[in-house]
mmCIF file of C-alpha atoms and ligand atoms in Angstrom:
data_model
loop_
_atom_site.group_PDB
_atom_site.id
_atom_site.type_symbol
_atom_site.label_atom_id
_atom_site.label_comp_id
_atom_site.label_asym_id
_atom_site.label_seq_id
_atom_site.Cartn_x
_atom_site.Cartn_y
_atom_site.Cartn_z
ATOM 1 C CA MET A 1 107.331 106.349 94.147
ATOM 2 C CA ILE A 2 106.681 103.742 96.259
ATOM 3 C CA THR A 3 104.315 100.801 95.668
ATOM 4 C CA LEU A 4 102.463 98.740 98.103
ATOM 5 C CA TYR A 5 101.247 95.474 97.044
ATOM 6 C CA THR A 6 98.188 94.797 98.385
ATOM 7 C CA PHE A 7 95.061 92.479 98.514
ATOM 8 C CA GLY A 8 93.014 94.930 97.670
ATOM 9 C CA PRO A 9 89.547 96.299 99.015
ATOM 10 C CA LEU A 10 87.285 93.429 100.355
ATOM 11 C CA PHE A 11 84.753 92.512 102.510
ATOM 12 C CA GLY A 12 84.289 96.128 102.829
ATOM 13 C CA LEU A 13 87.345 96.772 104.200
ATOM 14 C CA PRO A 14 90.088 98.733 102.342
ATOM 15 C CA ASP A 15 91.916 95.470 101.881
ATOM 16 C CA ALA A 16 91.425 91.784 103.204
ATOM 17 C CA SER A 17 94.407 91.973 105.457
ATOM 18 C CA PRO A 18 95.040 93.880 108.856
ATOM 19 C CA PHE A 19 98.833 93.945 107.621
ATOM 20 C CA VAL A 20 97.828 95.806 104.506
ATOM 21 C CA MET A 21 95.500 98.070 106.345
ATOM 22 C CA LYS A 22 98.609 99.054 108.587
ATOM 23 C CA ALA A 23 101.356 99.589 105.832
ATOM 24 C CA GLU A 24 98.658 101.747 104.069
ATOM 25 C CA MET A 25 97.336 103.542 106.777
ATOM 26 C CA LEU A 26 101.854 104.199 107.752
ATOM 27 C CA LEU A 27 102.327 105.497 103.698
ATOM 28 C CA LYS A 28 99.176 108.233 104.636
ATOM 29 C CA LEU A 29 100.644 108.538 108.329
ATOM 30 C CA ALA A 30 103.991 109.904 106.996
ATOM 31 C CA GLY A 31 102.228 111.864 103.743
ATOM 32 C CA LEU A 32 104.366 109.593 101.137
ATOM 33 C CA GLN A 33 102.762 109.739 97.590
ATOM 34 C CA TYR A 34 102.692 106.225 97.048
ATOM 35 C CA GLU A 35 100.656 103.479 94.678
ATOM 36 C CA THR A 36 99.033 100.334 95.173
ATOM 37 C CA SER A 37 98.991 96.862 92.968
ATOM 38 C CA THR A 38 97.103 94.182 93.532
ATOM 39 C CA LYS A 39 99.251 91.928 91.435
ATOM 40 C CA GLY A 40 102.171 91.138 93.834
ATOM 41 C CA PHE A 41 101.193 88.657 95.740
ATOM 42 C CA LEU A 42 102.873 85.197 93.493
ATOM 43 C CA ARG A 43 106.197 87.351 93.508
ATOM 44 C CA ALA A 44 105.898 88.327 97.435
ATOM 45 C CA PRO A 45 109.532 87.852 98.955
ATOM 46 C CA LYS A 46 108.246 86.017 101.815
ATOM 47 C CA GLY A 47 105.142 84.357 100.302
ATOM 48 C CA LYS A 48 103.114 87.422 102.534
ATOM 49 C CA LEU A 49 101.860 91.153 101.715
ATOM 50 C CA PRO A 50 102.359 93.502 102.571
ATOM 51 C CA TYR A 51 105.501 94.133 100.778
ATOM 52 C CA ILE A 52 106.397 97.682 98.706
ATOM 53 C CA ASP A 53 109.202 98.664 96.063
ATOM 54 C CA ASP A 54 109.989 101.505 96.968
ATOM 55 C CA ASN A 55 112.035 103.073 93.950
ATOM 56 C CA GLY A 56 113.407 99.374 93.133
ATOM 57 C CA THR A 57 114.151 98.631 97.227
ATOM 58 C CA ILE A 58 111.631 96.051 98.504
ATOM 59 C CA ILE A 59 110.844 95.896 101.899
ATOM 60 C CA ALA A 60 108.323 92.868 102.826
ATOM 61 C CA ASP A 61 106.812 92.787 106.242
ATOM 62 C CA SER A 62 104.410 95.542 107.834
ATOM 63 C CA THR A 63 107.021 96.390 110.732
ATOM 64 C CA LEU A 64 110.177 96.095 108.604
ATOM 65 C CA ILE A 65 107.760 98.510 106.244
ATOM 66 C CA ARG A 66 107.600 101.528 109.509
ATOM 67 C CA MET A 67 111.274 100.973 109.557
ATOM 68 C CA HIS A 68 112.481 101.711 106.216
ATOM 69 C CA LEU A 69 109.888 104.806 106.440
ATOM 70 C CA GLU A 70 111.121 106.020 109.862
ATOM 71 C CA GLN A 71 114.893 105.125 108.326
ATOM 72 C CA LYS A 72 115.111 106.228 104.586
ATOM 73 C CA HIS A 73 112.371 108.941 104.671
ATOM 74 C CA GLY A 74 113.106 110.415 108.209
ATOM 75 C CA ILE A 75 109.724 109.855 109.173
ATOM 76 C CA ASP A 76 108.622 109.503 113.136
ATOM 77 C CA PHE A 77 105.682 108.265 113.915
ATOM 78 C CA ASP A 78 105.711 108.566 118.005
ATOM 79 C CA ARG A 79 107.128 112.088 117.628
ATOM 80 C CA GLU A 80 104.247 113.075 119.133
ATOM 81 C CA LEU A 81 104.491 110.636 122.301
ATOM 82 C CA ALA A 82 106.481 110.631 125.739
ATOM 83 C CA ALA A 83 108.783 107.830 126.235
ATOM 84 C CA ARG A 84 106.591 105.319 128.258
ATOM 85 C CA GLU A 85 103.620 105.736 125.969
ATOM 86 C CA LYS A 86 105.592 104.918 122.632
ATOM 87 C CA GLY A 87 106.563 101.659 125.076
ATOM 88 C CA VAL A 88 102.748 101.315 125.511
ATOM 89 C CA ALA A 89 102.000 101.584 122.097
ATOM 90 C CA TRP A 90 104.577 99.086 120.373
ATOM 91 C CA ALA A 91 103.517 96.593 123.385
ATOM 92 C CA ALA A 92 99.633 97.263 122.133
ATOM 93 C CA GLU A 93 100.551 97.166 118.121
ATOM 94 C CA LYS A 94 102.439 93.783 119.141
ATOM 95 C CA MET A 95 99.415 92.336 121.215
ATOM 96 C CA LEU A 96 97.146 92.727 118.101
ATOM 97 C CA GLU A 97 99.491 91.625 115.653
ATOM 98 C CA ASP A 98 100.764 88.651 117.406
ATOM 99 C CA HIS A 99 97.895 87.570 119.885
ATOM 100 C CA LEU A 100 94.550 89.012 118.390
ATOM 101 C CA TYR A 101 95.374 88.015 114.692
ATOM 102 C CA TRP A 102 95.627 84.376 115.511
ATOM 103 C CA VAL A 103 92.022 84.476 116.857
ATOM 104 C CA LEU A 104 90.772 86.299 114.064
ATOM 105 C CA VAL A 105 92.214 84.216 111.486
ATOM 106 C CA TYR A 106 91.038 81.150 113.025
ATOM 107 C CA TRP A 107 86.947 82.885 113.244
ATOM 108 C CA ARG A 108 87.695 83.758 109.784
ATOM 109 C CA TRP A 109 89.183 80.166 108.308
ATOM 110 C CA MET A 110 87.787 78.219 110.470
ATOM 111 C CA LYS A 111 84.376 78.533 110.832
ATOM 112 C CA ASP A 112 82.375 77.453 107.501
ATOM 113 C CA GLU A 113 79.896 80.420 108.012
ATOM 114 C CA ASN A 114 82.435 82.919 107.911
ATOM 115 C CA PHE A 115 85.129 81.047 105.429
ATOM 116 C CA ALA A 116 82.378 80.937 102.966
ATOM 117 C CA LYS A 117 81.810 84.284 103.102
ATOM 118 C CA GLY A 118 84.912 85.685 103.387
ATOM 119 C CA PRO A 119 88.233 83.526 102.708
ATOM 120 C CA ALA A 120 86.420 81.715 100.053
ATOM 121 C CA ASN A 121 86.219 84.190 97.860
ATOM 122 C CA PHE A 122 90.205 84.450 97.427
ATOM 123 C CA PHE A 123 89.690 81.218 95.205
ATOM 124 C CA LYS A 124 87.452 82.667 92.445
ATOM 125 C CA ARG A 125 90.376 81.947 90.205
ATOM 126 C CA ALA A 126 91.500 78.667 90.820
ATOM 127 C CA PRO A 127 89.839 75.945 88.103
ATOM 128 C CA ALA A 128 86.687 74.885 89.010
ATOM 129 C CA LEU A 129 87.490 71.654 89.006
ATOM 130 C CA ILE A 130 90.519 71.339 91.543
ATOM 131 C CA ARG A 131 88.850 74.662 93.735
ATOM 132 C CA PRO A 132 87.730 72.403 96.428
ATOM 133 C CA LEU A 133 91.299 70.846 96.585
ATOM 134 C CA VAL A 134 93.127 73.627 96.492
ATOM 135 C CA ILE A 135 91.036 75.116 99.755
ATOM 136 C CA TRP A 136 91.210 72.713 101.603
ATOM 137 C CA LYS A 137 95.007 72.244 101.423
ATOM 138 C CA VAL A 138 94.999 76.197 102.403
ATOM 139 C CA ARG A 139 92.348 75.680 104.983
ATOM 140 C CA GLY A 140 95.164 72.969 106.292
ATOM 141 C CA ASN A 141 97.812 75.350 105.991
ATOM 142 C CA VAL A 142 96.046 77.598 108.027
ATOM 143 C CA ARG A 143 94.413 74.919 110.771
ATOM 144 C CA ARG A 144 98.781 74.251 110.749
ATOM 145 C CA ASN A 145 99.448 77.914 111.461
ATOM 146 C CA LEU A 146 97.370 77.863 114.243
ATOM 147 C CA HIS A 147 98.306 74.934 116.052
ATOM 148 C CA ALA A 148 102.136 75.729 115.437
ATOM 149 C CA HIS A 149 101.436 79.266 116.737
ATOM 150 C CA GLY A 150 99.630 78.271 120.107
ATOM 151 C CA ILE A 151 96.220 79.511 119.696
ATOM 152 C CA GLY A 152 94.900 76.895 117.437
ATOM 153 C CA ARG A 153 95.954 74.480 120.567
ATOM 154 C CA HIS A 154 92.950 76.287 122.736
ATOM 155 C CA ASN A 155 89.040 75.277 122.520
ATOM 156 C CA GLU A 156 86.545 78.194 121.299
ATOM 157 C CA ALA A 157 85.789 79.401 124.809
ATOM 158 C CA GLU A 158 89.399 79.442 125.733
ATOM 159 C CA MET A 159 90.854 81.603 122.595
ATOM 160 C CA THR A 160 87.338 83.990 123.474
ATOM 161 C CA ALA A 161 88.272 84.499 126.997
ATOM 162 C CA MET A 162 91.789 86.056 125.279
ATOM 163 C CA SER A 163 90.122 88.010 122.333
ATOM 164 C CA ASP A 164 87.762 89.570 124.855
ATOM 165 C CA ARG A 165 90.645 90.619 127.195
ATOM 166 C CA ALA A 166 92.554 91.959 124.173
ATOM 167 C CA PHE A 167 89.576 93.809 123.079
ATOM 168 C CA GLU A 168 88.871 95.228 126.625
ATOM 169 C CA ALA A 169 92.657 95.864 126.688
ATOM 170 C CA LEU A 170 92.928 97.853 123.699
ATOM 171 C CA SER A 171 89.362 99.702 124.657
ATOM 172 C CA LEU A 172 91.171 100.926 127.884
ATOM 173 C CA LEU A 173 93.471 101.995 126.298
ATOM 174 C CA LEU A 174 91.908 103.838 123.648
ATOM 175 C CA GLY A 175 89.415 105.481 126.261
ATOM 176 C CA ASP A 176 87.808 108.728 125.141
ATOM 177 C CA ASN A 177 91.170 109.797 123.070
ATOM 178 C CA HIS A 178 90.753 110.740 119.155
ATOM 179 C CA TYR A 179 93.492 109.055 118.744
ATOM 180 C CA LEU A 180 94.910 105.137 120.428
ATOM 181 C CA MET A 181 97.491 107.173 122.973
ATOM 182 C CA GLY A 182 96.095 110.690 122.578
ATOM 183 C CA SER A 183 95.321 113.664 120.311
ATOM 184 C CA ARG A 184 98.187 113.072 117.814
ATOM 185 C CA ALA A 185 98.407 110.080 115.873
ATOM 186 C CA CYS A 186 101.153 107.821 116.393
ATOM 187 C CA GLY A 187 102.187 104.795 114.490
ATOM 188 C CA ALA A 188 100.404 102.285 116.452
ATOM 189 C CA ASP A 189 97.137 103.705 115.142
ATOM 190 C CA ALA A 190 97.936 102.017 111.644
ATOM 191 C CA THR A 191 97.742 98.779 113.101
ATOM 192 C CA ALA A 192 94.730 100.127 115.945
ATOM 193 C CA PHE A 193 92.635 101.202 113.002
ATOM 194 C CA ALA A 194 93.390 97.947 110.871
ATOM 195 C CA PHE A 195 92.591 95.428 113.864
ATOM 196 C CA ILE A 196 89.491 97.025 114.768
ATOM 197 C CA ALA A 197 88.094 97.926 111.455
ATOM 198 C CA GLY A 198 88.628 94.326 109.928
ATOM 199 C CA SER A 199 87.355 92.831 113.817
ATOM 200 C CA LEU A 200 83.986 95.254 113.237
ATOM 201 C CA CYS A 201 83.496 93.904 109.626
ATOM 202 C CA PRO A 202 79.616 92.863 109.916
ATOM 203 C CA LEU A 203 80.101 90.290 107.374
ATOM 204 C CA PHE A 204 81.886 87.616 110.159
ATOM 205 C CA ASP A 205 80.219 86.592 113.016
ATOM 206 C CA SER A 206 82.045 84.929 116.221
ATOM 207 C CA PRO A 207 82.193 85.993 119.945
ATOM 208 C CA ALA A 208 85.397 88.365 119.510
ATOM 209 C CA HIS A 209 83.668 89.810 116.325
ATOM 210 C CA ALA A 210 81.044 90.232 119.170
ATOM 211 C CA LYS A 211 82.727 91.257 121.128
ATOM 212 C CA ALA A 212 84.635 94.244 119.474
ATOM 213 C CA ARG A 213 80.868 95.487 118.639
ATOM 214 C CA THR A 214 80.504 96.444 122.364
ATOM 215 C CA LEU A 215 83.177 98.484 123.011
ATOM 216 C CA PRO A 216 81.463 101.808 121.758
ATOM 217 C CA ASN A 217 85.142 103.388 121.816
ATOM 218 C CA LEU A 218 86.823 101.106 119.239
ATOM 219 C CA THR A 219 83.622 101.719 116.982
ATOM 220 C CA ALA A 220 83.570 105.696 117.636
ATOM 221 C CA TYR A 221 87.285 105.312 116.962
ATOM 222 C CA ARG A 222 86.876 103.308 113.122
ATOM 223 C CA ASP A 223 84.591 105.008 111.899
ATOM 224 C CA ARG A 224 86.840 108.858 112.927
ATOM 225 C CA MET A 225 89.854 107.145 110.882
ATOM 226 C CA MET A 226 87.885 106.189 108.140
ATOM 227 C CA SER A 227 86.762 109.191 107.884
ATOM 228 C CA GLU A 228 89.896 110.794 108.113
ATOM 229 C CA PHE A 229 91.884 108.160 106.162
ATOM 230 C CA TYR A 230 88.995 106.880 103.633
ATOM 231 C CA PRO A 231 87.022 109.133 102.554
ATOM 232 C CA GLY A 232 84.532 108.476 100.354
ATOM 233 C CA PHE A 233 85.347 104.575 100.768
ATOM 234 C CA GLU A 234 81.862 102.765 100.822
ATOM 235 C CA ARG A 235 81.361 100.074 103.224
ATOM 236 C CA GLY A 236 78.903 98.195 105.831
ATOM 237 C CA HIS A 237 78.552 99.614 108.944
ATOM 238 C CA SER A 238 78.140 96.821 111.821
HETATM 239 N N1 GSH B 301 104.524 90.378 109.684
HETATM 240 C C1 GSH B 301 103.951 90.399 108.202
HETATM 241 C C2 GSH B 301 102.016 89.583 108.620
HETATM 242 C C3 GSH B 301 101.836 89.406 106.991
HETATM 243 C C4 GSH B 301 100.616 88.257 106.889
HETATM 244 O O1 GSH B 301 100.831 87.467 107.805
HETATM 245 N N2 GSH B 301 100.037 88.347 105.825
HETATM 246 C C5 GSH B 301 98.790 87.665 105.113
HETATM 247 C C6 GSH B 301 97.461 88.101 105.193
HETATM 248 S S1 GSH B 301 96.790 89.255 106.901
HETATM 249 C C7 GSH B 301 99.323 87.260 103.965
HETATM 250 O O2 GSH B 301 100.170 87.424 103.127
HETATM 251 N N3 GSH B 301 98.933 86.025 103.998
HETATM 252 C C8 GSH B 301 98.954 84.852 102.775
HETATM 253 C C9 GSH B 301 99.663 83.728 103.208
HETATM 254 O O3 GSH B 301 100.285 83.081 104.347
HETATM 255 O O4 GSH B 301 99.888 82.591 102.238
HETATM 256 C C10 GSH B 301 103.578 91.952 108.688
HETATM 257 O O5 GSH B 301 103.192 92.637 109.425
HETATM 258 O O6 GSH B 301 103.388 92.299 107.374
#
């Protein structure tokens, strides 16, 4: 049995983290049996979620999880794609994970109103007396990570110009397709779904979230994927 370590459903999403949603989607696309546990964060080998325990083999990082599923379980997520499409799908996935992600982190963590509605919930279990200190420290770490990545060196207008372009690229790539690359799901659908669902989360407000809401094919895709892969999941619509 595979155990996927998660944060758990939050913000009206299957998980607070897009990378956890991606990993869960990969497991669903692979058709493998799995269970989830929210008890793994303190033992996360790389200090982040997701990771999986596949019968004693621990794999941390959603991309390494994908590679593990491909190698150990013989899953070819991109079997329906032509060679060029495989390249495009991989590049689109990494645009979301290594570029857009950081803009979304900025709006979720650095804007007080979004932080209060969202990430502040992670600290509820910290003792009330030291909670402000813990929050101050963790938000400071996030700010440093944004700076180290580079996105945190830009002003909000510059960041927004970049996230707008990423959403437009994603919307153009999706077009009228049912799935990201056509009529059959591929590996990048796991990432596309995770990031589109996270971006459309009605809880958060920012120019990036507002941009995502202007692209109807992204909303329709999120709705289709939710119905197909998370039937019955309760969430707030944007
Ligand atoms: N490259 C990793 C990224 C995972 C990641 O950034 N996870 C975040 C949540 S979105 C996390 O666990 N952060 C906790 C921390 O940094 O303390 C993957 O693809 O799995």
